[in-house]
Tab-separated table of C-alpha atoms and ligand atoms in Angstrom:
chain	number	residue	atom	x	y	z
U	1	MET	CA	10.796	-36.442	1.940
U	2	CYS	CA	9.716	-32.889	1.850
U	3	ARG	CA	9.169	-30.467	4.619
U	4	VAL	CA	7.190	-27.347	5.112
U	5	VAL	CA	8.323	-24.528	7.294
U	6	ASP	CA	5.938	-22.004	8.716
U	7	LEU	CA	7.060	-18.482	7.962
U	8	HIS	CA	4.051	-16.302	8.446
U	9	GLN	CA	5.764	-13.243	7.196
U	10	ALA	CA	4.099	-10.492	5.305
U	11	VAL	CA	5.794	-10.331	1.952
U	12	LEU	CA	6.027	-6.578	2.189
U	13	VAL	CA	7.596	-6.747	5.626
U	14	LYS	CA	10.960	-5.524	4.387
U	15	ASN	CA	9.514	-2.368	2.907
U	16	ASP	CA	7.370	-1.850	5.995
U	17	GLU	CA	10.427	-2.117	8.236
U	18	ARG	CA	12.413	0.335	6.124
U	19	ALA	CA	9.458	2.698	6.057
U	20	GLY	CA	9.126	2.503	9.833
U	21	ALA	CA	12.837	3.207	10.285
U	22	LEU	CA	12.654	6.151	7.890
U	23	ARG	CA	9.643	7.581	9.720
U	24	THR	CA	11.561	7.400	13.005
U	25	GLU	CA	14.695	8.909	11.487
U	26	LEU	CA	12.822	11.793	9.883
U	27	ALA	CA	10.822	12.437	13.039
U	28	ALA	CA	14.149	12.926	14.835
U	29	ARG	CA	15.085	15.472	12.173
U	30	GLY	CA	11.745	17.245	12.624
U	31	THR	CA	10.464	16.218	9.202
U	32	THR	CA	7.062	14.740	8.365
U	33	VAL	CA	6.436	13.048	5.028
U	34	VAL	CA	3.218	13.634	3.093
U	35	ASN	CA	2.655	10.997	0.398
U	36	LEU	CA	0.502	12.183	-2.522
U	37	LEU	CA	-1.199	9.542	-4.662
U	38	SER	CA	-3.349	10.012	-7.729
U	39	SER	CA	-3.991	9.030	-11.313
U	40	PRO	CA	-2.119	10.892	-14.052
U	41	GLY	CA	-3.738	14.185	-14.959
U	42	SER	CA	-5.493	14.621	-11.642
U	43	GLY	CA	-3.942	18.012	-11.009
U	44	LYS	CA	-1.503	16.750	-8.403
U	45	THR	CA	1.379	18.900	-9.627
U	46	ALA	CA	-0.798	22.027	-9.698
U	47	LEU	CA	-2.015	21.417	-6.155
U	48	LEU	CA	1.493	20.657	-4.952
U	49	GLU	CA	2.736	23.900	-6.525
U	50	ALA	CA	0.012	25.797	-4.664
U	51	GLU	CA	0.833	24.056	-1.372
U	52	LEU	CA	4.551	24.827	-1.716
U	53	ALA	CA	3.891	28.466	-2.547
U	54	LEU	CA	1.512	28.875	0.385
U	55	ALA	CA	3.924	27.181	2.797
U	56	ALA	CA	6.817	29.329	1.556
U	57	SER	CA	4.745	32.498	1.954
U	58	ARG	CA	4.043	31.530	5.556
U	59	GLY	CA	7.669	30.770	6.247
U	60	VAL	CA	7.090	27.044	6.745
U	61	PRO	CA	10.180	25.127	5.584
U	62	VAL	CA	8.990	22.544	3.058
U	63	ALA	CA	10.515	20.452	0.296
U	64	ALA	CA	9.142	18.279	-2.481
U	65	LEU	CA	10.316	15.140	-4.116
U	66	THR	CA	8.527	14.048	-7.228
U	67	ALA	CA	8.420	10.789	-9.101
U	68	ASP	CA	5.657	11.949	-11.369
U	69	LEU	CA	6.778	14.763	-13.564
U	70	ALA	CA	5.234	14.602	-16.992
U	71	THR	CA	7.445	17.366	-18.380
U	72	GLU	CA	10.364	19.610	-17.568
U	73	HIS	CA	7.798	22.353	-17.369
U	74	ASP	CA	6.314	20.691	-14.281
U	75	ALA	CA	9.689	20.803	-12.538
U	76	GLU	CA	10.038	24.487	-13.333
U	77	ARG	CA	6.580	25.154	-11.975
U	78	LEU	CA	7.375	23.420	-8.698
U	79	ALA	CA	10.736	25.164	-8.399
U	80	ARG	CA	9.042	28.552	-8.740
U	81	ALA	CA	7.943	28.286	-5.128
U	82	GLY	CA	11.600	28.695	-4.196
U	83	VAL	CA	11.756	25.564	-2.063
U	84	PRO	CA	13.977	22.487	-2.537
U	85	VAL	CA	12.512	20.277	-5.266
U	86	LYS	CA	14.013	17.052	-6.526
U	87	GLN	CA	12.992	14.535	-9.127
U	88	VAL	CA	13.472	10.856	-8.529
U	89	LEU	CA	13.644	8.459	-11.446
U	90	THR	CA	11.897	5.175	-10.773
U	91	ASP	CA	13.400	3.389	-13.773
U	92	GLY	CA	9.990	2.478	-15.017
U	93	LEU	CA	8.884	1.081	-11.667
U	94	CYS	CA	5.202	1.742	-11.088
U	95	HIS	CA	5.582	2.870	-7.489
U	96	MET	CA	8.098	4.252	-5.024
U	97	GLU	CA	9.463	2.166	-2.168
U	98	ALA	CA	10.793	3.365	1.163
U	99	ASP	CA	14.469	2.731	0.385
U	100	MET	CA	14.138	4.640	-2.901
U	101	LEU	CA	12.966	7.646	-0.921
U	102	ARG	CA	15.647	7.149	1.723
U	103	ALA	CA	18.378	7.109	-0.947
U	104	GLN	CA	17.395	10.598	-2.138
U	105	LEU	CA	17.587	12.428	1.153
U	106	ASP	CA	21.249	12.691	2.170
U	107	GLY	CA	22.881	15.828	0.901
U	108	TRP	CA	19.597	17.160	-0.346
U	109	LEU	CA	16.949	17.429	2.347
U	110	PRO	CA	17.797	20.558	4.353
U	111	ASP	CA	17.886	20.300	8.131
U	112	GLY	CA	14.784	21.727	9.688
U	113	THR	CA	12.475	20.851	6.813
U	114	ARG	CA	9.049	20.615	8.372
U	115	LEU	CA	7.114	18.910	5.602
U	116	LEU	CA	8.447	16.752	2.808
U	117	PHE	CA	5.839	16.280	0.083
U	118	VAL	CA	6.347	13.186	-2.033
U	119	GLU	CA	4.543	13.162	-5.352
U	120	ASN	CA	4.257	9.439	-6.002
U	121	VAL	CA	4.102	7.805	-9.432
U	122	GLY	CA	0.823	8.661	-11.192
U	123	ASN	CA	-1.035	5.465	-10.529
U	124	LEU	CA	-3.660	4.488	-7.970
U	125	VAL	CA	-2.915	0.768	-7.856
U	126	CYS	CA	0.699	0.005	-7.099
U	127	PRO	CA	1.786	2.873	-4.808
U	128	ALA	CA	-1.111	2.061	-2.468
U	129	SER	CA	0.691	-1.062	-1.214
U	130	TYR	CA	3.919	0.707	-0.275
U	131	ASP	CA	4.450	2.644	2.908
U	132	LEU	CA	7.079	5.325	2.246
U	133	GLY	CA	7.498	6.316	5.853
U	134	GLU	CA	4.829	8.972	5.499
U	135	SER	CA	2.689	10.205	8.355
U	136	LEU	CA	-0.019	11.548	6.082
U	137	ARG	CA	-1.221	9.770	2.972
U	138	VAL	CA	-3.257	11.999	0.681
U	139	VAL	CA	-5.214	10.507	-2.215
U	140	LEU	CA	-6.391	12.927	-4.897
U	141	ALA	CA	-9.075	12.742	-7.554
U	142	SER	CA	-10.135	15.490	-9.912
U	143	VAL	CA	-13.759	16.351	-10.588
U	144	THR	CA	-13.348	15.025	-14.136
U	145	GLU	CA	-12.503	11.498	-12.996
U	146	GLY	CA	-16.011	10.490	-11.951
U	147	GLU	CA	-17.766	9.875	-8.662
U	148	ASP	CA	-17.032	6.137	-8.719
U	149	LYS	CA	-13.250	6.558	-8.600
U	150	PRO	CA	-13.079	5.449	-4.919
U	151	LEU	CA	-14.896	2.214	-5.793
U	152	LYS	CA	-12.597	1.535	-8.745
U	153	TYR	CA	-9.500	2.026	-6.586
U	154	PRO	CA	-10.638	0.893	-3.131
U	155	THR	CA	-7.152	0.112	-1.827
U	156	ALA	CA	-5.833	3.591	-2.545
U	157	PHE	CA	-8.897	5.423	-1.216
U	158	GLY	CA	-9.392	2.896	1.554
U	159	LEU	CA	-5.940	3.591	3.008
U	160	ALA	CA	-6.058	7.389	2.662
U	161	HIS	CA	-5.668	9.631	5.704
U	162	LEU	CA	-7.101	12.517	3.706
U	163	VAL	CA	-8.958	12.531	0.385
U	164	VAL	CA	-8.608	15.609	-1.805
U	165	VAL	CA	-10.876	16.617	-4.681
U	166	THR	CA	-9.017	18.789	-7.214
U	167	LYS	CA	-10.117	21.171	-9.991
U	168	ASP	CA	-13.284	22.172	-8.151
U	169	ASP	CA	-13.391	25.287	-10.373
U	170	ILE	CA	-14.623	23.085	-13.236
U	171	ALA	CA	-16.878	20.836	-11.120
U	172	GLU	CA	-20.055	22.215	-12.602
U	173	ALA	CA	-18.882	21.908	-16.173
U	174	ALA	CA	-17.753	18.359	-15.465
U	175	GLY	CA	-21.094	17.464	-13.890
U	176	PHE	CA	-19.356	16.298	-10.730
U	177	ASP	CA	-21.744	14.938	-8.088
U	178	GLU	CA	-19.900	15.706	-4.870
U	179	ASP	CA	-22.434	13.945	-2.627
U	180	ALA	CA	-22.125	10.719	-4.620
U	181	PHE	CA	-18.339	10.961	-4.470
U	182	ARG	CA	-18.413	11.465	-0.706
U	183	ALA	CA	-20.745	8.483	-0.279
U	184	ASN	CA	-18.364	6.296	-2.264
U	185	VAL	CA	-15.383	7.479	-0.228
U	186	ARG	CA	-17.308	6.714	2.938
U	187	GLN	CA	-18.100	3.176	1.746
U	188	VAL	CA	-14.426	2.214	1.493
U	189	ASN	CA	-13.024	4.537	4.172
U	190	PRO	CA	-15.626	5.645	6.730
U	191	GLY	CA	-14.613	8.709	8.683
U	192	VAL	CA	-11.924	10.009	6.341
U	193	GLU	CA	-12.028	13.735	5.636
U	194	VAL	CA	-12.670	14.928	2.071
U	195	ALA	CA	-11.139	18.303	1.200
U	196	VAL	CA	-12.425	20.056	-1.920
U	197	THR	CA	-9.782	22.181	-3.620
U	198	SER	CA	-9.076	24.325	-6.624
U	199	ALA	CA	-5.451	25.187	-7.207
U	200	ARG	CA	-6.547	27.783	-9.766
U	201	ARG	CA	-8.798	29.615	-7.318
U	202	GLY	CA	-6.685	28.792	-4.305
U	203	THR	CA	-9.600	27.260	-2.417
U	204	GLY	CA	-8.937	24.370	-0.054
U	205	VAL	CA	-5.175	24.746	-0.427
U	206	GLY	CA	-4.827	26.161	3.067
U	207	LEU	CA	-6.920	23.372	4.544
U	208	VAL	CA	-4.622	20.675	3.138
U	209	LEU	CA	-1.555	22.513	4.446
U	210	GLU	CA	-3.155	22.905	7.867
U	211	ARG	CA	-3.912	19.189	8.047
U	212	ALA	CA	-0.320	18.348	7.151
U	213	LEU	CA	1.051	20.777	9.739
U	214	ALA	CA	-1.295	19.364	12.379
U	215	VAL	CA	0.100	15.888	11.772
U	216	ALA	CA	3.634	17.288	11.843
U	217	ALA	CA	2.821	18.818	15.227
U	218	GLY	CA	1.939	15.380	16.538
U	219	GLY	CA	-1.803	15.563	16.008
U	220	ALA	CA	-3.852	12.415	15.575
U	221	VAL	CA	-4.283	11.080	12.089
U	222	HIS	CA	-7.355	9.325	10.714
U	223	ARG	CA	-7.104	5.574	10.985
U	224	PRO	CA	-8.676	3.845	7.975
U	225	VAL	CA	-10.704	0.666	8.513
U	226	MET	CA	-8.618	-1.050	5.879
U	227	ALA	CA	-5.450	-0.404	7.848
U	228	ARG	CA	-6.802	-2.083	10.950
U	229	ASN	CA	-5.992	-5.699	10.327
U	230	GLY	CA	-2.944	-5.154	8.433
U	231	SER	CA	-0.488	-7.570	7.172
U	232	ASP	CA	0.704	-4.595	5.224
U	233	GLY	CA	-0.377	-1.040	4.874
U	234	VAL	CA	0.522	2.309	6.171
U	235	GLY	CA	-1.908	2.324	9.061
U	236	ASP	CA	-0.104	-0.334	10.989
U	237	SER	CA	3.221	1.320	10.823
U	238	VAL	CA	1.840	4.712	11.699
U	239	ALA	CA	0.239	3.112	14.709
U	240	GLY	CA	3.547	1.579	15.663
U	241	GLY	CA	2.254	-1.883	14.913
U	242	GLY	CA	4.267	-4.971	14.324
U	243	THR	CA	5.807	-6.485	11.286
U	244	GLY	CA	2.627	-7.993	9.998
U	245	VAL	CA	3.293	-11.345	11.567
U	246	GLU	CA	0.025	-12.768	12.697
U	247	PRO	CA	-0.528	-15.326	15.367
U	248	GLY	CA	-2.207	-18.482	14.376
U	249	GLY	CA	-0.568	-20.974	12.485
U	250	VAL	CA	0.536	-23.601	10.277
U	251	ASP	CA	-2.425	-25.847	11.006
U	252	ASP	CA	-4.873	-23.345	9.716
U	253	ALA	CA	-2.735	-22.177	6.855
U	254	MET	CA	-1.861	-25.652	5.760
U	255	ALA	CA	-5.336	-27.123	5.880
U	256	GLY	CA	-6.540	-28.652	2.685
U	257	GLY	CA	-4.781	-31.947	2.364
U	258	VAL	CA	-1.422	-30.843	1.089
U	259	PRO	CA	1.231	-33.002	2.678
U	260	VAL	CA	2.819	-30.724	5.203
U	261	ARG	CA	5.253	-30.888	8.061
U	262	GLY	CA	6.537	-34.144	6.719
U	263	ARG	CA	9.448	-34.178	9.084
U	264	SER	CA	9.234	-34.081	12.818
H	1	MET	CA	2.250	-3.922	-12.040
H	2	HIS	CA	3.519	-4.094	-8.479
H	3	GLU	CA	2.895	-7.845	-8.469
H	4	MET	CA	6.429	-8.161	-9.866
H	5	SER	CA	7.859	-6.360	-6.837
H	6	ILE	CA	5.786	-8.533	-4.553
H	7	ALA	CA	6.958	-11.680	-6.339
H	8	VAL	CA	10.578	-10.567	-5.958
H	9	ALA	CA	10.004	-9.892	-2.243
H	10	MET	CA	8.496	-13.362	-1.885
H	11	VAL	CA	11.553	-14.982	-3.456
H	12	GLU	CA	13.840	-12.929	-1.194
H	13	GLN	CA	11.942	-13.936	1.909
H	14	ALA	CA	11.769	-17.573	0.922
H	15	THR	CA	15.519	-17.785	0.354
H	16	GLU	CA	16.569	-15.661	3.329
H	17	ALA	CA	14.294	-17.253	5.910
H	18	PRO	CA	16.218	-18.883	8.767
H	19	ALA	CA	14.275	-22.056	8.033
H	20	ALA	CA	15.629	-22.075	4.510
H	21	LYS	CA	19.226	-22.558	5.653
H	22	GLY	CA	20.664	-25.875	4.629
H	23	HIS	CA	18.178	-26.417	1.842
H	24	GLU	CA	19.099	-26.056	-1.746
H	25	LYS	CA	15.735	-25.953	-3.296
H	26	VAL	CA	12.247	-24.681	-2.550
H	27	THR	CA	9.524	-26.591	-4.354
H	28	ALA	CA	6.449	-24.742	-3.152
H	29	VAL	CA	5.501	-21.467	-1.497
H	30	ARG	CA	2.209	-21.044	0.284
H	31	LEU	CA	0.605	-17.612	0.415
H	32	ARG	CA	-2.401	-16.228	2.255
H	33	LEU	CA	-3.966	-13.607	0.016
H	34	GLY	CA	-6.789	-11.402	1.246
H	35	GLU	CA	-9.570	-10.164	-0.986
H	36	LEU	CA	-8.687	-6.560	-0.072
H	37	ALA	CA	-4.916	-6.902	-0.348
H	38	GLY	CA	-4.817	-5.081	-3.662
H	39	VAL	CA	-3.067	-7.925	-5.468
H	40	VAL	CA	-4.264	-9.648	-8.640
H	41	ALA	CA	-3.693	-13.380	-8.170
H	42	ASP	CA	-3.214	-14.279	-11.845
H	43	SER	CA	-0.751	-11.481	-12.290
H	44	LEU	CA	1.099	-12.573	-9.159
H	45	ARG	CA	1.334	-16.183	-10.410
H	46	PHE	CA	2.823	-15.028	-13.668
H	47	CYS	CA	5.322	-12.721	-11.962
H	48	PHE	CA	6.211	-15.368	-9.404
H	49	SER	CA	7.233	-17.847	-12.083
H	50	LEU	CA	9.464	-15.188	-13.644
H	51	ALA	CA	10.935	-14.086	-10.317
H	52	CYS	CA	11.815	-17.681	-9.390
H	53	ALA	CA	13.885	-18.317	-12.494
H	54	GLY	CA	17.554	-18.830	-11.694
H	55	THR	CA	16.944	-18.910	-7.931
H	56	PRO	CA	16.558	-21.839	-5.503
H	57	LEU	CA	12.838	-21.467	-6.189
H	58	ASP	CA	13.154	-22.200	-9.905
H	59	GLY	CA	10.018	-24.094	-10.904
H	60	ALA	CA	8.407	-23.766	-7.458
H	61	SER	CA	4.623	-23.941	-7.168
H	62	LEU	CA	2.667	-21.048	-5.740
H	63	LEU	CA	-0.191	-22.205	-3.539
H	64	ILE	CA	-2.660	-19.451	-2.752
H	65	ASP	CA	-5.165	-19.546	0.096
H	66	PHE	CA	-7.728	-16.846	-0.588
H	67	VAL	CA	-9.132	-15.000	2.414
H	68	PRO	CA	-12.474	-13.266	1.898
H	69	GLY	CA	-12.920	-9.780	3.332
H	70	ARG	CA	-14.951	-9.673	6.551
H	71	ALA	CA	-15.844	-6.693	8.697
H	72	ARG	CA	-17.472	-6.162	12.077
H	73	CYS	CA	-19.296	-3.162	13.477
H	74	GLU	CA	-17.911	-2.216	16.874
H	75	PRO	CA	-21.054	-0.526	18.261
H	76	CYS	CA	-23.739	-2.963	17.047
H	77	GLY	CA	-21.760	-6.166	16.564
H	78	ALA	CA	-22.991	-6.894	13.046
H	79	GLU	CA	-20.568	-8.894	10.924
H	80	TRP	CA	-20.621	-9.077	7.135
H	81	ALA	CA	-18.693	-10.054	4.032
H	82	THR	CA	-17.176	-6.858	2.642
H	83	GLY	CA	-17.319	-7.830	-1.029
H	84	MET	CA	-15.311	-5.963	-3.645
H	85	PRO	CA	-15.322	-2.998	-3.805
H	86	PRO	CA	-15.623	-3.367	-0.069
H	87	GLN	CA	-18.559	-2.132	1.960
H	88	LEU	CA	-16.899	-0.891	5.146
H	89	CYS	CA	-19.847	1.016	6.606
H	90	CYS	CA	-22.162	-1.067	8.758
H	91	PRO	CA	-25.116	-2.325	6.670
H	92	GLN	CA	-27.191	-2.623	9.866
H	93	CYS	CA	-26.653	0.691	11.683
H	94	GLU	CA	-24.801	2.603	8.927
H	95	GLY	CA	-22.055	3.438	11.377
H	96	GLY	CA	-18.444	3.870	10.414
H	97	ARG	CA	-16.710	2.394	13.446
H	98	THR	CA	-15.836	-0.764	11.650
H	99	GLU	CA	-13.175	-3.308	12.358
H	100	LEU	CA	-11.715	-5.302	9.502
H	101	VAL	CA	-11.696	-8.913	10.632
H	102	ALA	CA	-10.000	-10.359	7.565
H	103	GLY	CA	-9.101	-9.541	4.002
H	104	ARG	CA	-5.788	-7.654	3.976
H	105	GLU	CA	-3.587	-10.739	4.287
H	106	LEU	CA	-0.482	-10.970	2.140
H	107	GLN	CA	1.678	-13.490	3.910
H	108	ILE	CA	3.927	-16.386	3.176
H	109	THR	CA	2.665	-19.097	5.483
H	110	GLY	CA	4.832	-21.973	4.417
H	111	LEU	CA	7.662	-23.276	2.282
H	112	ARG	CA	8.263	-26.748	1.060
H	113	HIS	CA	11.835	-27.795	0.537
H	114	ALA	CA	13.196	-30.634	-1.492
H	115	ASP	CA	15.843	-32.210	0.658
H	116	GLY	CA	17.558	-34.019	-2.146
H	117	GLU	CA	16.413	-37.412	-1.016
H	118	PRO	CA	15.204	-40.035	-3.459
H	119	PRO	CA	12.349	-38.857	-5.664
H	120	ALA	CA	10.192	-41.744	-4.545
H	121	ARG	CA	9.879	-40.072	-1.170
H	122	THR	CA	9.049	-36.573	-2.330
H	123	ALA	CA	5.660	-34.934	-2.010
H	124	HIS	CA	2.670	-36.135	-3.942
H	125	PRO	CA	2.637	-33.818	-6.915
H	126	ALA	CA	-0.988	-34.570	-7.648
H	127	SER	CA	-2.213	-33.110	-4.396
H	128	VAL	CA	0.002	-30.093	-4.826
H	129	GLN	CA	-1.391	-29.501	-8.287
H	130	ALA	CA	-4.909	-29.813	-6.978
H	131	GLU	CA	-4.315	-26.808	-4.770
H	132	GLU	CA	-3.426	-24.598	-7.661
H	133	SER	CA	-6.219	-22.842	-9.379
X	1	ZN	ZN1	-23.489	-1.384	13.147
């Protein structure tokens, strides 16, 4: 005799719960998390350095935690802004999870930090599935990565609250077709804002900081289509949704002739 | 390869579920997997078999129900298969106020336990195998 038990639990529910708890805890401390996702070499560290420097110059208390430092030099660059910067080692894991972030904060994150930027592992596949307790998820692509990047990584771009184009100063040399890129972003995430930036020229840097501060001030955040039926995903949690447990049931899920519910 | 982390989470959930209490062994896990969930099924199968080793799920089958992506346009009511990469703008009115009807599922929907009764009364392995592909 065998038996089948209906669980209907999202497999990522544990991470989602921890992320939700972390979001609540940090909100009580006045801190908003900005999760930065991109491929390696997309200019994420350069943009982050520019954001930290701009925030520091405006007296906005910020901090950065990075899981994606290619070199020691990157750490030095980030530290130049004079704000708290910490590196987290993921032990080869391809993404960060909420409890990994949580474990870094005590004794490090200063009280009153307004924005905590998290530079996720350089990868557009795995980190997309993990809510870190962020309130703003930013997905970056440089002009050298091609206009079809959003279609190659639809989960990452589809769940973004803000899409950022980097290295706009070399867009012409790279032959970047911004209209085509925007159309592809729109296909997987209609309504999401695309900010075009150049860390070298300093363009667009202020816009990204303003968007982050607006969210920190309680402003509405874009709600991606892909986050709207979520059994996982950041959108649900941001919206205060449930644990991913869907109604409906064992009858539907168990259709197909497999012997189920053998015991009454 | 976050499929390994997902496989580990599946094993955790299957062993910690209240329904799992009193059972020594899980012989099958059933998963609803949406087309837009961002998970590669073959990779997940491989990771699942590794993650089960040495746990009460050792040797358990993974039965996957695939859920195609479907979207609906709120203003005009059109409904379409999203495909992959997904088309989430309305093909009829080109609007962006879209609702995702299905496709992000990543859920354990059932467990089968072996209750340690005589093998003659266990599940029909043939029909279980037929579900795996
Ligand atoms: Zn429409």
